[in-house]
Amino acid sequence: MTPMDQVLLDRSRALLRRVGARVTLARVQVLATLLDAEQALTHTEVQRRLDDTAGVDAFDRVTLYRVLEWLTEQGLAHRVSSDDRVFRFSAQPQAHAGAHGHFKCLRCERMICLPAGDGLDGAVRSLLPPGYAGERVELTVLGHCADCAARAGAARPPETTSNSKRA
């Protein structure tokens, strides 16, 4: 996010007002950072982006943790854990409200939200034994993103077949 990105700051303020919250500088800037991100961010990544935007240490770690947790509680952000036991946060756009999955790249560690689908929640709940009542679904697919898969493919030597002629 650039320091002059007034559109994101205004959108953040509007979202905060929509939930009836007090509009503070920390909430506005953290939410704007999440809205600007193309992927879920760790606490450290949010801190780094805020520091880069402000040019100085924007907020102390405790304040940032509190704001991220508060945004999650208000439904403005969501938090997801991964195999590395690190929480990642992303803005909670309406398209991602409810059950949706995530994809985490094993190489670059980027995590993105997958589009919400009506079938995901029902499909997972249908796997529960009789009498069980699931409250929420968290699904993370681990693999390689398109960029990392393409780089890995370019790094591989061409495959040879048993029918190929040798010089």
PDB file of C-alpha atoms in Angstrom:
ATOM      1  CA  MET A   1       0.000   0.000   0.000  1.00  0.00           C
ATOM      2  CA  THR A   2       1.361   3.384  -0.898  1.00  0.00           C
ATOM      3  CA  PRO A   3       1.155   6.216   1.630  1.00  0.00           C
ATOM      4  CA  MET A   4      -1.236   8.071  -0.691  1.00  0.00           C
ATOM      5  CA  ASP A   5      -3.694   5.202  -1.207  1.00  0.00           C
ATOM      6  CA  GLN A   6      -6.672   7.115   0.096  1.00  0.00           C
ATOM      7  CA  VAL A   7      -9.195   4.709  -1.471  1.00  0.00           C
ATOM      8  CA  LEU A   8      -8.079   1.824   0.774  1.00  0.00           C
ATOM      9  CA  LEU A   9      -8.016   4.044   3.854  1.00  0.00           C
ATOM     10  CA  ASP A  10     -11.532   5.319   3.090  1.00  0.00           C
ATOM     11  CA  ARG A  11     -12.781   1.767   2.483  1.00  0.00           C
ATOM     12  CA  SER A  12     -11.274   0.686   5.822  1.00  0.00           C
ATOM     13  CA  ARG A  13     -12.977   3.557   7.648  1.00  0.00           C
ATOM     14  CA  ALA A  14     -16.306   2.680   6.019  1.00  0.00           C
ATOM     15  CA  LEU A  15     -15.998  -0.991   7.019  1.00  0.00           C
ATOM     16  CA  LEU A  16     -15.178  -0.015  10.603  1.00  0.00           C
ATOM     17  CA  ARG A  17     -18.169   2.325  10.753  1.00  0.00           C
ATOM     18  CA  ARG A  18     -20.410  -0.407   9.296  1.00  0.00           C
ATOM     19  CA  VAL A  19     -19.712  -2.612  12.341  1.00  0.00           C
ATOM     20  CA  GLY A  20     -20.232   0.363  14.673  1.00  0.00           C
ATOM     21  CA  ALA A  21     -16.619   0.452  15.772  1.00  0.00           C
ATOM     22  CA  ARG A  22     -14.490   3.303  16.921  1.00  0.00           C
ATOM     23  CA  VAL A  23     -12.312   4.369  13.983  1.00  0.00           C
ATOM     24  CA  THR A  24      -8.688   4.479  15.127  1.00  0.00           C
ATOM     25  CA  LEU A  25      -5.526   5.010  13.125  1.00  0.00           C
ATOM     26  CA  ALA A  26      -4.256   1.514  13.984  1.00  0.00           C
ATOM     27  CA  ARG A  27      -7.492  -0.204  12.914  1.00  0.00           C
ATOM     28  CA  VAL A  28      -7.724   1.786   9.690  1.00  0.00           C
ATOM     29  CA  GLN A  29      -4.123   1.158   8.664  1.00  0.00           C
ATOM     30  CA  VAL A  30      -4.072  -2.540   9.570  1.00  0.00           C
ATOM     31  CA  LEU A  31      -7.363  -3.202   7.772  1.00  0.00           C
ATOM     32  CA  ALA A  32      -6.170  -1.222   4.731  1.00  0.00           C
ATOM     33  CA  THR A  33      -2.988  -3.315   4.684  1.00  0.00           C
ATOM     34  CA  LEU A  34      -5.024  -6.536   4.717  1.00  0.00           C
ATOM     35  CA  LEU A  35      -7.375  -5.239   2.027  1.00  0.00           C
ATOM     36  CA  ASP A  36      -4.389  -4.363  -0.154  1.00  0.00           C
ATOM     37  CA  ALA A  37      -2.750  -7.781   0.210  1.00  0.00           C
ATOM     38  CA  GLU A  38      -3.240 -10.432  -2.440  1.00  0.00           C
ATOM     39  CA  GLN A  39      -2.625 -13.139   0.125  1.00  0.00           C
ATOM     40  CA  ALA A  40      -3.015 -13.895   3.817  1.00  0.00           C
ATOM     41  CA  LEU A  41      -0.249 -12.210   5.827  1.00  0.00           C
ATOM     42  CA  THR A  42       1.576 -13.208   8.981  1.00  0.00           C
ATOM     43  CA  HIS A  43       1.824 -10.744  11.838  1.00  0.00           C
ATOM     44  CA  THR A  44       5.421 -10.043  10.791  1.00  0.00           C
ATOM     45  CA  GLU A  45       4.409  -9.401   7.176  1.00  0.00           C
ATOM     46  CA  VAL A  46       1.684  -6.971   8.290  1.00  0.00           C
ATOM     47  CA  GLN A  47       4.207  -5.204  10.535  1.00  0.00           C
ATOM     48  CA  ARG A  48       6.737  -4.960   7.704  1.00  0.00           C
ATOM     49  CA  ARG A  49       4.167  -3.527   5.291  1.00  0.00           C
ATOM     50  CA  LEU A  50       2.992  -0.990   7.853  1.00  0.00           C
ATOM     51  CA  ASP A  51       6.565   0.032   8.622  1.00  0.00           C
ATOM     52  CA  ASP A  52       7.338   0.373   4.891  1.00  0.00           C
ATOM     53  CA  THR A  53       4.244   2.510   4.364  1.00  0.00           C
ATOM     54  CA  ALA A  54       4.872   4.776   7.346  1.00  0.00           C
ATOM     55  CA  GLY A  55       8.627   4.841   6.910  1.00  0.00           C
ATOM     56  CA  VAL A  56       9.018   4.205  10.642  1.00  0.00           C
ATOM     57  CA  ASP A  57       7.842   1.616  13.146  1.00  0.00           C
ATOM     58  CA  ALA A  58       4.104   2.034  12.725  1.00  0.00           C
ATOM     59  CA  PHE A  59       2.856   0.151  15.804  1.00  0.00           C
ATOM     60  CA  ASP A  60       4.369  -2.006  18.479  1.00  0.00           C
ATOM     61  CA  ARG A  61       3.800  -5.759  18.177  1.00  0.00           C
ATOM     62  CA  VAL A  62       1.274  -5.927  21.007  1.00  0.00           C
ATOM     63  CA  THR A  63      -0.916  -3.234  19.448  1.00  0.00           C
ATOM     64  CA  LEU A  64      -0.749  -5.000  16.105  1.00  0.00           C
ATOM     65  CA  TYR A  65      -1.714  -8.352  17.670  1.00  0.00           C
ATOM     66  CA  ARG A  66      -4.639  -6.723  19.441  1.00  0.00           C
ATOM     67  CA  VAL A  67      -5.870  -5.002  16.290  1.00  0.00           C
ATOM     68  CA  LEU A  68      -5.605  -8.208  14.235  1.00  0.00           C
ATOM     69  CA  GLU A  69      -7.515 -10.160  16.881  1.00  0.00           C
ATOM     70  CA  TRP A  70     -10.130  -7.414  17.162  1.00  0.00           C
ATOM     71  CA  LEU A  71     -10.613  -7.320  13.370  1.00  0.00           C
ATOM     72  CA  THR A  72     -11.051 -11.107  13.430  1.00  0.00           C
ATOM     73  CA  GLU A  73     -13.629 -10.929  16.244  1.00  0.00           C
ATOM     74  CA  GLN A  74     -15.564  -8.263  14.321  1.00  0.00           C
ATOM     75  CA  GLY A  75     -15.631 -10.359  11.141  1.00  0.00           C
ATOM     76  CA  LEU A  76     -13.545  -7.846   9.201  1.00  0.00           C
ATOM     77  CA  ALA A  77     -10.609 -10.241   8.939  1.00  0.00           C
ATOM     78  CA  HIS A  78     -10.080 -13.919   9.337  1.00  0.00           C
ATOM     79  CA  ARG A  79      -7.228 -15.883  10.787  1.00  0.00           C
ATOM     80  CA  VAL A  80      -5.967 -19.194   9.505  1.00  0.00           C
ATOM     81  CA  SER A  81      -3.258 -21.460  10.825  1.00  0.00           C
ATOM     82  CA  SER A  82      -1.093 -23.648   8.657  1.00  0.00           C
ATOM     83  CA  ASP A  83       1.280 -26.553   8.929  1.00  0.00           C
ATOM     84  CA  ASP A  84       3.997 -24.164  10.149  1.00  0.00           C
ATOM     85  CA  ARG A  85       1.788 -23.129  13.123  1.00  0.00           C
ATOM     86  CA  VAL A  86       1.910 -19.493  12.101  1.00  0.00           C
ATOM     87  CA  PHE A  87      -1.318 -17.521  11.957  1.00  0.00           C
ATOM     88  CA  ARG A  88      -2.026 -15.623   8.771  1.00  0.00           C
ATOM     89  CA  PHE A  89      -4.634 -12.891   8.437  1.00  0.00           C
ATOM     90  CA  SER A  90      -6.611 -11.583   5.501  1.00  0.00           C
ATOM     91  CA  ALA A  91      -9.450  -9.156   5.038  1.00  0.00           C
ATOM     92  CA  GLN A  92     -12.854 -10.821   5.212  1.00  0.00           C
ATOM     93  CA  PRO A  93     -14.540  -9.754   1.992  1.00  0.00           C
ATOM     94  CA  GLN A  94     -18.134 -10.859   1.534  1.00  0.00           C
ATOM     95  CA  ALA A  95     -17.042 -13.426  -1.055  1.00  0.00           C
ATOM     96  CA  HIS A  96     -15.093 -15.251   1.663  1.00  0.00           C
ATOM     97  CA  ALA A  97     -17.691 -15.097   4.402  1.00  0.00           C
ATOM     98  CA  GLY A  98     -18.447 -18.560   5.670  1.00  0.00           C
ATOM     99  CA  ALA A  99     -16.670 -21.768   4.760  1.00  0.00           C
ATOM    100  CA  HIS A 100     -13.869 -21.492   2.269  1.00  0.00           C
ATOM    101  CA  GLY A 101     -10.514 -23.126   1.779  1.00  0.00           C
ATOM    102  CA  HIS A 102      -6.964 -21.888   1.564  1.00  0.00           C
ATOM    103  CA  PHE A 103      -3.978 -22.786  -0.568  1.00  0.00           C
ATOM    104  CA  LYS A 104      -0.455 -22.580   0.858  1.00  0.00           C
ATOM    105  CA  CYS A 105       2.605 -22.850  -1.343  1.00  0.00           C
ATOM    106  CA  LEU A 106       5.227 -25.116   0.179  1.00  0.00           C
ATOM    107  CA  ARG A 107       8.039 -23.258  -1.572  1.00  0.00           C
ATOM    108  CA  CYS A 108       7.306 -19.524  -1.180  1.00  0.00           C
ATOM    109  CA  GLU A 109       4.849 -19.978   1.742  1.00  0.00           C
ATOM    110  CA  ARG A 110       2.284 -17.652   0.170  1.00  0.00           C
ATOM    111  CA  MET A 111      -1.244 -18.417   1.376  1.00  0.00           C
ATOM    112  CA  ILE A 112      -4.332 -17.392  -0.550  1.00  0.00           C
ATOM    113  CA  CYS A 113      -8.049 -17.780   0.058  1.00  0.00           C
ATOM    114  CA  LEU A 114      -9.848 -20.061  -2.348  1.00  0.00           C
ATOM    115  CA  PRO A 115     -13.227 -18.907  -3.626  1.00  0.00           C
ATOM    116  CA  ALA A 116     -16.064 -19.833  -1.313  1.00  0.00           C
ATOM    117  CA  GLY A 117     -18.286 -22.531  -2.683  1.00  0.00           C
ATOM    118  CA  ASP A 118     -21.660 -23.694  -1.492  1.00  0.00           C
ATOM    119  CA  GLY A 119     -20.503 -27.299  -1.664  1.00  0.00           C
ATOM    120  CA  LEU A 120     -17.404 -27.138   0.571  1.00  0.00           C
ATOM    121  CA  ASP A 121     -19.166 -26.776   3.900  1.00  0.00           C
ATOM    122  CA  GLY A 122     -21.790 -29.403   3.085  1.00  0.00           C
ATOM    123  CA  ALA A 123     -19.273 -31.840   1.615  1.00  0.00           C
ATOM    124  CA  VAL A 124     -17.048 -31.746   4.676  1.00  0.00           C
ATOM    125  CA  ARG A 125     -19.973 -31.940   7.102  1.00  0.00           C
ATOM    126  CA  SER A 126     -21.320 -34.973   5.244  1.00  0.00           C
ATOM    127  CA  LEU A 127     -18.150 -36.819   6.273  1.00  0.00           C
ATOM    128  CA  LEU A 128     -18.913 -36.410   9.988  1.00  0.00           C
ATOM    129  CA  PRO A 129     -20.170 -39.470  11.873  1.00  0.00           C
ATOM    130  CA  PRO A 130     -23.868 -39.490  12.828  1.00  0.00           C
ATOM    131  CA  GLY A 131     -24.633 -37.226  15.774  1.00  0.00           C
ATOM    132  CA  TYR A 132     -21.569 -35.002  15.285  1.00  0.00           C
ATOM    133  CA  ALA A 133     -22.210 -31.286  14.793  1.00  0.00           C
ATOM    134  CA  GLY A 134     -19.415 -29.360  13.109  1.00  0.00           C
ATOM    135  CA  GLU A 135     -19.249 -25.653  13.834  1.00  0.00           C
ATOM    136  CA  ARG A 136     -16.829 -24.468  11.174  1.00  0.00           C
ATOM    137  CA  VAL A 137     -14.693 -25.861   8.395  1.00  0.00           C
ATOM    138  CA  GLU A 138     -11.011 -25.043   7.937  1.00  0.00           C
ATOM    139  CA  LEU A 139      -9.367 -26.512   4.857  1.00  0.00           C
ATOM    140  CA  THR A 140      -5.843 -25.837   3.643  1.00  0.00           C
ATOM    141  CA  VAL A 141      -4.462 -27.352   0.476  1.00  0.00           C
ATOM    142  CA  LEU A 142      -0.661 -27.604   0.437  1.00  0.00           C
ATOM    143  CA  GLY A 143       1.229 -27.583  -2.844  1.00  0.00           C
ATOM    144  CA  HIS A 144       3.062 -25.259  -5.199  1.00  0.00           C
ATOM    145  CA  CYS A 145       1.634 -22.005  -6.545  1.00  0.00           C
ATOM    146  CA  ALA A 146       1.693 -21.355 -10.279  1.00  0.00           C
ATOM    147  CA  ASP A 147       4.853 -19.224 -10.074  1.00  0.00           C
ATOM    148  CA  CYS A 148       6.816 -21.778  -8.035  1.00  0.00           C
ATOM    149  CA  ALA A 149       5.555 -24.698 -10.134  1.00  0.00           C
ATOM    150  CA  ALA A 150       6.644 -22.893 -13.313  1.00  0.00           C
ATOM    151  CA  ARG A 151      10.085 -22.164 -11.850  1.00  0.00           C
ATOM    152  CA  ALA A 152      10.462 -25.786 -10.753  1.00  0.00           C
ATOM    153  CA  GLY A 153       9.434 -26.973 -14.231  1.00  0.00           C
ATOM    154  CA  ALA A 154      11.992 -24.688 -15.871  1.00  0.00           C
ATOM    155  CA  ALA A 155      14.722 -25.993 -13.575  1.00  0.00           C
ATOM    156  CA  ARG A 156      14.118 -29.654 -14.470  1.00  0.00           C
ATOM    157  CA  PRO A 157      16.172 -31.207 -17.251  1.00  0.00           C
ATOM    158  CA  PRO A 158      14.118 -32.419 -20.216  1.00  0.00           C
ATOM    159  CA  GLU A 159      12.791 -35.916 -19.668  1.00  0.00           C
ATOM    160  CA  THR A 160      14.034 -38.666 -21.920  1.00  0.00           C
ATOM    161  CA  THR A 161      12.008 -41.671 -22.928  1.00  0.00           C
ATOM    162  CA  SER A 162      13.163 -45.183 -23.503  1.00  0.00           C
ATOM    163  CA  ASN A 163      12.317 -44.773 -27.209  1.00  0.00           C
ATOM    164  CA  SER A 164      14.566 -41.775 -27.709  1.00  0.00           C
ATOM    165  CA  LYS A 165      17.623 -42.301 -29.895  1.00  0.00           C
ATOM    166  CA  ARG A 166      20.996 -41.575 -28.392  1.00  0.00           C
ATOM    167  CA  ALA A 167      23.833 -40.126 -30.485  1.00  0.00           C
TER     168      ALA A 167
END
